[in-house]
Amino acid sequence: MQRKYSEELFEQAKRYIPGGVNSPVRAFKSVGGNPVFIKRAKGAHLFDEDGNMYIDLINSWGPMILGHAYPPIIEAVYQASINSFSYGAPTRMEVEMAKLICDIVPSIEKVRMVNSGTEATMSAIRAARGYTNRNKIIKFAGCYHGHGDSFLVEAGSGALTFGTPNSAGVTEGTAKDTLSLPFNDINAVKQAVAQNKSQIAAIILEPIVGNMGCVPAEKEFLQALRQICTQEGIVLIFDEVMTGFRISLGGAQEYYGVIPDMTTLGKIIGGGLPVGAYGGKAEIMDCVAPVGKVYQAGTLSGNPIAMTAGYTTLRILADNPDLLNQLNKKASAIGEGIKNNLKKLGLNYQFNQVGSMFTLFFTNVPVTNLDTAMTSNTQLFARYFQYHLNNGVYLAPSQFEAMFVSYAISDEDIEKIIKVNYDALVHIHEVEHTQ
Ligand code: KE4
């Protein structure tokens, strides 16, 4: 595959944009080589500036669940656009959207729209702190909740000491209020809560992690978290920016049958346009301005065009209950194909899948948290990624990300994905044996 125009654009981009990208993971740093610049997309297919076609297994990191340029969404957005893009005043569409979300997501009695997943999680934490009048939060190593200061924190020196920043520009002052614990480890949570009695405002987690690669929470872990939070007056927040409306219509909370006090949403909720949301119990949400004392605002929050794209997407998912089942069937066909390939080749890499999210970890260790995910061979993954890219399959450019399947994927696409996976596994090991 030649990528002359992508190469040229990347050189130009680096002149004007830090690293040539508007979000770091797009720069292909952990897989090597240069990013391809996408010109257009349709259904399950991306087309880069050089005309190369790829089957898309990222789908904009989740939002494009119905596939790219889905005609009913395009039409709805067009019709909304001719009435102007933004008013900065309340609109009917925002009410429809809020009602639909409250109807769909079990934990949400009231919801506030924002413009990204980061804004959603930042605001949810602030609301939880305002509601409980407590400062500290617990997160889990390997979970990513956007780039808000409180979340760019890694475990302190001891597993139970408060955090240290894992980004320049985050102060010790902020980090000291965040405790980062091992995922799926309820004993660590019990100890931390006991050591910080009545000081923890919230526990936040991805119920099915996408951001260390796909790592589902154990159901007992979630049930125990729910019990501890109820007992201790801690706000339990499910960050469903990835899992919302994908794992099931009501998200991972519906899939597991564990109901948080608050939920953060993004990605699918905007149908590809910039939208995030946070919501939960009315008594918590009524702490948010202009009702309560927790300030949060946004010029383009509830933007009519973004609401139209998101609402149309959610409406289609809600009105076609079998659609997610069909999507999961497509995704399981891919999963079965990959697992068969591993068996045929005598490889015992770890394949984690929940519905239409999955990750192939290049390690023989079952992956249940960040430590086990980190045993993966990232050099092998890089070669695996490049083989896919050169053979028309677009994977997430990091071992520590999840793939997202779209409803638009065809049987031919699935067949090709399974074949390229097989050939890639052969290729990277041949290379490894000859090196
Ligand atoms: P945004 O601010 O990127 O819209 O959302 C932040 C966020 C919050 N919570 C979860 C569970 C998320 O997965 C994300 C964003 N996910 C990444 C994928 N690893 C977005 C890709 C990127 O950073 O470019």
Short mmCIF file of C-alpha atoms and ligand atoms in Angstrom, two decimals:
data_model
loop_
_atom_site.label_atom_id
_atom_site.label_comp_id
_atom_site.label_asym_id
_atom_site.label_seq_id
_atom_site.Cartn_x
_atom_site.Cartn_y
_atom_site.Cartn_z
CA MET A 1 0.00 0.00 0.00
CA GLN A 2 1.36 3.41 -0.93
CA ARG A 3 0.53 6.28 1.38
CA LYS A 4 2.21 9.24 -0.32
CA TYR A 5 -0.52 11.75 0.54
CA SER A 6 -0.81 10.60 4.17
CA GLU A 7 2.98 10.93 4.57
CA GLU A 8 2.93 14.45 3.10
CA LEU A 9 -0.01 15.49 5.27
CA PHE A 10 1.64 14.11 8.40
CA GLU A 11 4.80 16.18 7.74
CA GLN A 12 2.63 19.30 7.33
CA ALA A 13 0.49 18.42 10.34
CA LYS A 14 3.54 18.18 12.63
CA ARG A 15 4.39 21.78 11.69
CA TYR A 16 1.11 23.14 13.06
CA ILE A 17 -0.27 20.54 15.54
CA PRO A 18 1.60 18.95 18.49
CA GLY A 19 2.73 15.54 17.17
CA GLY A 20 0.63 16.17 14.07
CA VAL A 21 -2.54 14.92 15.76
CA ASN A 22 -5.40 16.26 17.83
CA SER A 23 -5.38 13.24 20.11
CA PRO A 24 -2.17 11.38 21.03
CA VAL A 25 -3.22 7.78 20.30
CA ARG A 26 -3.80 8.72 16.63
CA ALA A 27 -0.05 9.28 16.13
CA PHE A 28 0.71 5.50 16.02
CA LYS A 29 3.51 6.05 18.59
CA SER A 30 3.14 2.62 20.20
CA VAL A 31 2.93 0.72 16.89
CA GLY A 32 5.47 2.66 14.82
CA GLY A 33 5.12 4.06 11.34
CA ASN A 34 3.03 7.07 10.42
CA PRO A 35 -0.73 7.47 10.75
CA VAL A 36 -2.95 7.22 7.68
CA PHE A 37 -5.10 10.27 7.02
CA ILE A 38 -8.72 9.33 6.46
CA LYS A 39 -10.54 11.13 3.65
CA ARG A 40 -13.99 9.53 3.90
CA ALA A 41 -15.87 6.54 5.24
CA LYS A 42 -19.04 4.61 4.43
CA GLY A 43 -20.58 1.74 6.35
CA ALA A 44 -17.78 -0.41 7.78
CA HIS A 45 -15.11 1.00 5.46
CA LEU A 46 -12.57 3.80 5.75
CA PHE A 47 -10.79 5.34 2.76
CA ASP A 48 -7.51 7.18 3.25
CA GLU A 49 -6.10 10.09 1.27
CA ASP A 50 -4.34 7.66 -1.08
CA GLY A 51 -7.54 5.76 -1.83
CA ASN A 52 -6.66 2.70 0.28
CA MET A 53 -9.69 0.99 1.82
CA TYR A 54 -9.76 -0.45 5.35
CA ILE A 55 -12.34 -2.44 7.28
CA ASP A 56 -12.86 -0.24 10.36
CA LEU A 57 -12.57 -1.95 13.75
CA ILE A 58 -12.27 1.32 15.69
CA ASN A 59 -15.36 3.20 14.44
CA SER A 60 -14.07 6.48 15.91
CA TRP A 61 -13.37 4.61 19.22
CA GLY A 62 -17.00 3.50 19.51
CA PRO A 63 -19.44 6.19 18.26
CA MET A 64 -20.07 4.85 14.75
CA ILE A 65 -22.02 1.80 15.99
CA LEU A 66 -24.42 1.87 12.99
CA GLY A 67 -21.56 2.36 10.54
CA HIS A 68 -20.22 5.49 8.84
CA ALA A 69 -22.49 7.95 7.01
CA TYR A 70 -25.64 6.07 8.04
CA PRO A 71 -28.30 7.65 5.76
CA PRO A 72 -31.07 8.34 8.34
CA ILE A 73 -28.55 10.14 10.58
CA ILE A 74 -27.13 12.14 7.68
CA GLU A 75 -30.63 13.19 6.65
CA ALA A 76 -31.64 14.16 10.21
CA VAL A 77 -28.45 16.21 10.68
CA TYR A 78 -28.96 17.92 7.31
CA GLN A 79 -32.54 18.89 8.19
CA ALA A 80 -31.37 20.27 11.55
CA SER A 81 -28.43 22.15 9.99
CA ILE A 82 -30.59 24.30 7.72
CA ASN A 83 -32.13 25.81 10.88
CA SER A 84 -28.69 27.06 12.05
CA PHE A 85 -26.11 25.15 14.10
CA SER A 86 -26.43 26.63 17.55
CA TYR A 87 -28.52 29.04 19.60
CA GLY A 88 -27.09 28.92 23.15
CA ALA A 89 -30.67 28.64 24.34
CA PRO A 90 -32.84 25.67 25.36
CA THR A 91 -34.33 23.58 22.54
CA ARG A 92 -37.00 20.88 22.20
CA MET A 93 -34.37 18.39 21.03
CA GLU A 94 -32.51 18.63 24.36
CA VAL A 95 -35.69 17.67 26.21
CA GLU A 96 -36.33 14.73 23.86
CA MET A 97 -32.73 13.58 24.30
CA ALA A 98 -32.78 13.85 28.09
CA LYS A 99 -36.08 11.96 28.27
CA LEU A 100 -34.81 9.19 25.99
CA ILE A 101 -31.64 8.74 28.07
CA CYS A 102 -33.62 8.65 31.33
CA ASP A 103 -35.94 6.05 29.76
CA ILE A 104 -33.02 3.90 28.52
CA VAL A 105 -30.34 4.02 31.25
CA PRO A 106 -31.53 2.40 34.51
CA SER A 107 -29.55 4.65 36.89
CA ILE A 108 -30.35 8.00 35.29
CA GLU A 109 -33.19 10.11 36.73
CA LYS A 110 -31.69 13.42 35.54
CA VAL A 111 -28.95 14.09 32.99
CA ARG A 112 -26.78 17.03 31.91
CA MET A 113 -25.33 17.18 28.38
CA VAL A 114 -21.70 18.21 27.85
CA ASN A 115 -19.28 18.05 24.90
CA SER A 116 -16.97 15.11 25.61
CA GLY A 117 -16.45 12.10 27.83
CA THR A 118 -13.78 14.04 29.71
CA GLU A 119 -16.24 16.81 30.54
CA ALA A 120 -18.75 14.19 31.65
CA THR A 121 -16.40 12.47 34.10
CA MET A 122 -14.89 15.72 35.40
CA SER A 123 -18.39 17.05 36.07
CA ALA A 124 -19.62 13.81 37.64
CA ILE A 125 -16.73 13.79 40.11
CA ARG A 126 -17.37 17.45 40.99
CA ALA A 127 -21.07 16.73 41.53
CA ALA A 128 -20.22 13.72 43.74
CA ARG A 129 -17.83 15.86 45.81
CA GLY A 130 -20.45 18.60 46.11
CA TYR A 131 -23.16 16.12 47.07
CA THR A 132 -21.09 14.26 49.71
CA ASN A 133 -18.99 17.21 50.83
CA ARG A 134 -15.98 14.87 50.64
CA ASN A 135 -12.75 15.31 48.61
CA LYS A 136 -11.21 11.94 47.83
CA ILE A 137 -12.00 9.62 44.93
CA ILE A 138 -11.04 6.06 44.07
CA LYS A 139 -10.25 5.02 40.51
CA PHE A 140 -8.63 1.85 39.15
CA ALA A 141 -5.29 1.37 37.41
CA GLY A 142 -5.87 0.85 33.70
CA CYS A 143 -9.20 2.66 33.63
CA TYR A 144 -9.16 5.88 31.61
CA HIS A 145 -11.76 8.54 32.25
CA GLY A 146 -10.50 11.29 29.94
CA HIS A 147 -7.83 13.88 30.64
CA GLY A 148 -9.31 15.62 33.71
CA ASP A 149 -6.59 16.34 36.30
CA SER A 150 -8.13 14.07 38.95
CA PHE A 151 -7.80 11.08 36.64
CA LEU A 152 -4.23 11.56 35.37
CA VAL A 153 -2.97 9.93 38.54
CA GLU A 154 -1.26 6.60 39.10
CA ALA A 155 -0.98 4.51 42.21
CA GLY A 156 1.19 6.05 44.88
CA SER A 157 4.32 4.36 46.22
CA GLY A 158 2.26 1.79 48.11
CA ALA A 159 -0.88 0.34 46.53
CA LEU A 160 -2.94 2.09 49.16
CA THR A 161 -1.22 5.44 49.24
CA PHE A 162 -2.74 8.38 47.47
CA GLY A 163 -1.80 9.08 43.89
CA THR A 164 1.06 10.73 42.11
CA PRO A 165 0.47 12.58 38.84
CA ASN A 166 1.11 10.60 35.65
CA SER A 167 1.05 13.71 33.51
CA ALA A 168 3.08 16.90 33.66
CA GLY A 169 0.91 19.80 34.67
CA VAL A 170 -1.15 17.86 37.24
CA THR A 171 -0.36 19.10 40.74
CA GLU A 172 0.48 16.98 43.77
CA GLY A 173 -2.41 18.81 45.41
CA THR A 174 -4.85 17.33 42.93
CA ALA A 175 -3.24 13.88 42.83
CA LYS A 176 -3.34 13.49 46.60
CA ASP A 177 -7.13 13.28 46.48
CA THR A 178 -7.14 10.37 44.02
CA LEU A 179 -6.44 6.80 45.06
CA SER A 180 -5.69 4.39 42.21
CA LEU A 181 -6.32 0.72 43.08
CA PRO A 182 -5.92 -2.58 41.21
CA PHE A 183 -8.99 -3.38 39.07
CA ASN A 184 -11.17 -6.32 40.18
CA ASP A 185 -9.56 -6.25 43.66
CA ILE A 186 -12.31 -5.74 46.22
CA ASN A 187 -9.98 -6.25 49.21
CA ALA A 188 -7.92 -3.25 48.13
CA VAL A 189 -11.15 -1.22 47.99
CA LYS A 190 -12.25 -2.39 51.45
CA GLN A 191 -8.86 -1.46 52.94
CA ALA A 192 -8.80 1.94 51.24
CA VAL A 193 -12.35 2.77 52.36
CA ALA A 194 -11.56 1.67 55.93
CA GLN A 195 -8.38 3.79 55.97
CA ASN A 196 -10.27 6.84 54.68
CA LYS A 197 -13.52 6.58 56.60
CA SER A 198 -16.11 9.18 55.47
CA GLN A 199 -13.56 10.85 53.18
CA ILE A 200 -14.28 9.10 49.87
CA ALA A 201 -16.74 11.04 47.69
CA ALA A 202 -16.86 8.62 44.77
CA ILE A 203 -15.59 5.40 43.26
CA ILE A 204 -15.40 5.59 39.46
CA LEU A 205 -14.65 2.76 37.03
CA GLU A 206 -15.24 1.46 33.55
CA PRO A 207 -17.51 -1.55 34.27
CA ILE A 208 -16.02 -3.18 31.17
CA VAL A 209 -12.64 -1.57 30.64
CA GLY A 210 -11.71 -0.64 27.10
CA ASN A 211 -8.69 1.46 27.98
CA MET A 212 -6.26 -1.23 29.08
CA GLY A 213 -7.63 -3.39 26.30
CA CYS A 214 -10.98 -5.11 26.87
CA VAL A 215 -11.08 -6.27 30.52
CA PRO A 216 -14.53 -6.97 32.01
CA ALA A 217 -15.16 -6.45 35.73
CA GLU A 218 -16.03 -9.62 37.64
CA LYS A 219 -19.72 -9.45 38.54
CA GLU A 220 -18.96 -10.11 42.22
CA PHE A 221 -16.55 -7.17 42.17
CA LEU A 222 -19.28 -4.81 40.93
CA GLN A 223 -21.81 -6.21 43.39
CA ALA A 224 -19.39 -5.73 46.27
CA LEU A 225 -18.60 -2.17 45.12
CA ARG A 226 -22.31 -1.42 45.08
CA GLN A 227 -22.71 -2.74 48.60
CA ILE A 228 -19.70 -0.82 49.97
CA CYS A 229 -20.86 2.45 48.35
CA THR A 230 -24.38 2.06 49.71
CA GLN A 231 -23.03 1.30 53.19
CA GLU A 232 -20.47 4.13 53.23
CA GLY A 233 -22.44 6.87 51.42
CA ILE A 234 -19.95 6.82 48.54
CA VAL A 235 -21.22 7.77 45.05
CA LEU A 236 -20.68 4.82 42.68
CA ILE A 237 -19.99 6.12 39.17
CA PHE A 238 -19.98 3.86 36.10
CA ASP A 239 -18.02 5.44 33.30
CA GLU A 240 -19.99 4.07 30.34
CA VAL A 241 -18.49 6.36 27.71
CA MET A 242 -17.47 3.22 25.77
CA THR A 243 -20.01 0.65 27.00
CA GLY A 244 -23.14 2.83 27.03
CA PHE A 245 -25.74 1.81 24.42
CA ARG A 246 -23.26 -0.79 23.09
CA ILE A 247 -22.95 -3.66 25.58
CA SER A 248 -26.72 -3.51 25.83
CA LEU A 249 -29.14 -0.65 25.28
CA GLY A 250 -28.94 0.18 29.01
CA GLY A 251 -25.17 -0.32 28.98
CA ALA A 252 -22.97 -2.46 31.23
CA GLN A 253 -25.15 -1.64 34.25
CA GLU A 254 -28.05 -3.43 32.52
CA TYR A 255 -25.77 -6.26 31.34
CA TYR A 256 -24.47 -6.90 34.89
CA GLY A 257 -27.64 -5.90 36.75
CA VAL A 258 -25.64 -3.57 39.02
CA ILE A 259 -26.98 -0.01 39.23
CA PRO A 260 -24.57 2.88 39.95
CA ASP A 261 -25.55 6.21 41.52
CA MET A 262 -24.21 8.11 38.50
CA THR A 263 -23.29 7.26 34.92
CA THR A 264 -21.07 9.10 32.47
CA LEU A 265 -21.70 8.76 28.74
CA GLY A 266 -20.04 9.80 25.46
CA LYS A 267 -19.23 8.47 21.98
CA ILE A 268 -22.43 6.70 20.78
CA ILE A 269 -24.57 9.34 22.53
CA GLY A 270 -23.33 11.85 19.94
CA GLY A 271 -23.49 9.56 16.91
CA GLY A 272 -20.02 10.82 15.97
CA LEU A 273 -20.54 14.47 16.93
CA PRO A 274 -19.00 15.91 20.13
CA VAL A 275 -21.33 14.91 22.95
CA GLY A 276 -20.90 13.68 26.52
CA ALA A 277 -23.35 13.43 29.38
CA TYR A 278 -23.45 12.73 33.09
CA GLY A 279 -26.51 11.74 35.03
CA GLY A 280 -27.84 9.76 37.93
CA LYS A 281 -30.01 10.08 40.99
CA ALA A 282 -32.08 13.29 40.98
CA GLU A 283 -30.88 14.16 44.50
CA ILE A 284 -27.27 14.16 43.26
CA MET A 285 -27.96 15.91 39.95
CA ASP A 286 -29.98 18.62 41.70
CA CYS A 287 -26.72 19.70 43.35
CA VAL A 288 -25.67 21.02 39.91
CA ALA A 289 -26.19 24.69 38.95
CA PRO A 290 -28.51 26.41 38.50
CA VAL A 291 -30.40 24.28 41.06
CA GLY A 292 -27.49 23.48 43.36
CA LYS A 293 -24.06 24.78 44.25
CA VAL A 294 -21.92 22.62 41.93
CA TYR A 295 -21.01 24.83 38.98
CA GLN A 296 -20.75 23.34 35.48
CA ALA A 297 -21.55 24.99 32.15
CA GLY A 298 -20.90 24.78 28.39
CA THR A 299 -21.52 27.06 25.41
CA LEU A 300 -22.24 24.15 23.08
CA SER A 301 -23.72 21.73 25.60
CA GLY A 302 -26.91 20.27 24.10
CA ASN A 303 -25.96 21.64 20.68
CA PRO A 304 -28.94 21.04 18.36
CA ILE A 305 -26.92 19.37 15.56
CA ALA A 306 -25.05 17.09 17.97
CA MET A 307 -28.29 16.28 19.79
CA THR A 308 -29.90 15.40 16.45
CA ALA A 309 -27.08 12.99 15.51
CA GLY A 310 -27.09 11.41 18.97
CA TYR A 311 -30.85 11.26 19.37
CA THR A 312 -31.33 9.68 15.92
CA THR A 313 -28.68 7.05 16.74
CA LEU A 314 -30.21 6.20 20.12
CA ARG A 315 -33.74 6.19 18.67
CA ILE A 316 -32.71 3.64 16.02
CA LEU A 317 -31.06 1.45 18.69
CA ALA A 318 -34.09 1.75 21.01
CA ASP A 319 -36.67 1.11 18.25
CA ASN A 320 -34.81 -1.96 16.88
CA PRO A 321 -34.15 -4.09 19.98
CA ASP A 322 -32.73 -6.91 17.88
CA LEU A 323 -30.08 -4.69 16.31
CA LEU A 324 -27.59 -5.03 19.19
CA ASN A 325 -28.14 -8.81 19.24
CA GLN A 326 -27.32 -8.95 15.54
CA LEU A 327 -24.26 -6.76 16.10
CA ASN A 328 -23.12 -9.08 18.90
CA LYS A 329 -23.57 -12.09 16.61
CA LYS A 330 -21.30 -10.46 13.99
CA ALA A 331 -18.73 -9.65 16.68
CA SER A 332 -18.86 -13.20 18.11
CA ALA A 333 -18.24 -14.59 14.61
CA ILE A 334 -15.03 -12.54 14.52
CA GLY A 335 -14.15 -13.71 18.04
CA GLU A 336 -14.73 -17.39 17.21
CA GLY A 337 -12.63 -17.03 14.06
CA ILE A 338 -9.74 -15.48 15.98
CA LYS A 339 -9.92 -18.12 18.72
CA ASN A 340 -9.93 -20.89 16.09
CA ASN A 341 -6.87 -19.33 14.46
CA LEU A 342 -5.04 -19.27 17.80
CA LYS A 343 -5.92 -22.94 18.34
CA LYS A 344 -4.81 -23.94 14.82
CA LEU A 345 -1.47 -22.18 15.37
CA GLY A 346 -1.02 -23.52 18.90
CA LEU A 347 -0.89 -20.01 20.37
CA ASN A 348 -2.42 -19.31 23.78
CA TYR A 349 -2.70 -15.54 23.61
CA GLN A 350 -5.58 -14.08 25.59
CA PHE A 351 -8.72 -13.02 23.73
CA ASN A 352 -11.12 -10.93 25.87
CA GLN A 353 -14.53 -10.13 24.40
CA VAL A 354 -17.82 -8.70 25.67
CA GLY A 355 -20.42 -8.17 22.95
CA SER A 356 -18.93 -5.98 20.22
CA MET A 357 -15.81 -4.98 22.18
CA PHE A 358 -12.73 -7.18 22.14
CA THR A 359 -8.93 -7.26 22.47
CA LEU A 360 -6.31 -9.89 21.56
CA PHE A 361 -3.57 -9.64 24.21
CA PHE A 362 -0.14 -10.99 23.21
CA THR A 363 0.42 -12.76 26.51
CA ASN A 364 -0.21 -16.25 27.88
CA VAL A 365 -1.44 -14.76 31.18
CA PRO A 366 -5.20 -14.32 31.66
CA VAL A 367 -5.80 -10.54 31.57
CA THR A 368 -7.95 -9.34 34.48
CA ASN A 369 -6.23 -6.06 35.45
CA LEU A 370 -3.47 -3.66 34.39
CA ASP A 371 -0.58 -5.76 35.76
CA THR A 372 -1.63 -8.80 33.73
CA ALA A 373 -2.41 -6.66 30.65
CA MET A 374 1.12 -5.24 30.87
CA THR A 375 2.64 -8.73 30.43
CA SER A 376 1.65 -8.42 26.74
CA ASN A 377 4.39 -8.32 24.12
CA THR A 378 3.87 -4.87 22.60
CA GLN A 379 6.55 -5.33 19.91
CA LEU A 380 4.68 -8.37 18.62
CA PHE A 381 1.45 -6.37 18.74
CA ALA A 382 3.09 -3.57 16.71
CA ARG A 383 4.02 -6.01 13.94
CA TYR A 384 0.52 -7.54 14.11
CA PHE A 385 -1.02 -4.07 13.79
CA GLN A 386 1.17 -3.11 10.80
CA TYR A 387 0.33 -6.36 9.01
CA HIS A 388 -3.37 -5.60 9.41
CA LEU A 389 -2.97 -2.02 8.21
CA ASN A 390 -1.08 -3.17 5.12
CA ASN A 391 -3.81 -5.71 4.41
CA GLY A 392 -6.79 -3.40 4.76
CA VAL A 393 -7.92 -3.93 8.37
CA TYR A 394 -7.80 -0.89 10.66
CA LEU A 395 -7.18 -1.88 14.31
CA ALA A 396 -6.70 0.38 17.33
CA PRO A 397 -3.02 1.46 17.21
CA SER A 398 -2.23 0.18 20.71
CA GLN A 399 -2.22 -3.15 22.51
CA PHE A 400 -4.08 -1.44 25.34
CA GLU A 401 -7.25 -0.51 23.49
CA ALA A 402 -10.46 -2.34 22.57
CA MET A 403 -11.80 -2.96 19.06
CA PHE A 404 -15.34 -1.75 18.33
CA VAL A 405 -17.45 -3.51 15.71
CA SER A 406 -20.15 -1.64 13.76
CA TYR A 407 -23.50 -2.98 12.63
CA ALA A 408 -22.52 -2.20 9.03
CA ILE A 409 -19.88 -4.97 8.93
CA SER A 410 -20.65 -7.64 6.31
CA ASP A 411 -20.01 -11.39 6.22
CA GLU A 412 -17.29 -10.73 3.62
CA ASP A 413 -15.66 -8.21 5.97
CA ILE A 414 -15.79 -10.76 8.81
CA GLU A 415 -14.23 -13.44 6.62
CA LYS A 416 -11.45 -11.07 5.59
CA ILE A 417 -10.77 -10.02 9.22
CA ILE A 418 -10.40 -13.67 10.26
CA LYS A 419 -8.10 -14.42 7.32
CA VAL A 420 -5.89 -11.37 7.91
CA ASN A 421 -5.73 -12.27 11.61
CA TYR A 422 -4.48 -15.78 10.69
CA ASP A 423 -1.93 -14.54 8.17
CA ALA A 424 -0.74 -11.83 10.57
CA LEU A 425 -0.17 -14.35 13.36
CA VAL A 426 1.84 -16.55 10.98
CA HIS A 427 3.79 -13.59 9.64
CA ILE A 428 4.81 -12.07 12.98
CA HIS A 429 6.04 -15.42 14.27
CA GLU A 430 7.95 -16.20 11.07
CA VAL A 431 9.61 -12.82 11.39
CA GLU A 432 10.26 -13.51 15.07
CA HIS A 433 11.81 -16.93 14.31
CA THR A 434 14.04 -15.53 11.54
CA GLN A 435 15.18 -12.53 13.65
P1 KE4 B 1 -13.32 11.97 25.44
O1 KE4 B 1 -12.98 13.17 26.26
O2 KE4 B 1 -12.13 11.45 24.64
O3 KE4 B 1 -14.58 12.16 24.58
O4 KE4 B 1 -13.74 10.79 26.43
C1 KE4 B 1 -12.83 10.42 27.45
C2 KE4 B 1 -13.15 8.99 27.88
C3 KE4 B 1 -13.80 8.80 29.09
N1 KE4 B 1 -14.13 7.56 29.52
C4 KE4 B 1 -13.82 6.47 28.77
C5 KE4 B 1 -14.20 5.11 29.28
C6 KE4 B 1 -13.15 6.61 27.53
O5 KE4 B 1 -12.85 5.51 26.80
C7 KE4 B 1 -12.81 7.90 27.06
C8 KE4 B 1 -12.06 8.12 25.75
N2 KE4 B 1 -11.56 6.94 25.12
C9 KE4 B 1 -10.42 7.09 24.26
C10 KE4 B 1 -10.07 5.68 23.73
N3 KE4 B 1 -9.11 5.06 24.53
C11 KE4 B 1 -10.67 8.05 23.15
C12 KE4 B 1 -9.60 8.04 22.07
C13 KE4 B 1 -8.67 9.22 22.20
O6 KE4 B 1 -8.23 9.53 23.35
O7 KE4 B 1 -8.33 9.78 21.14
#
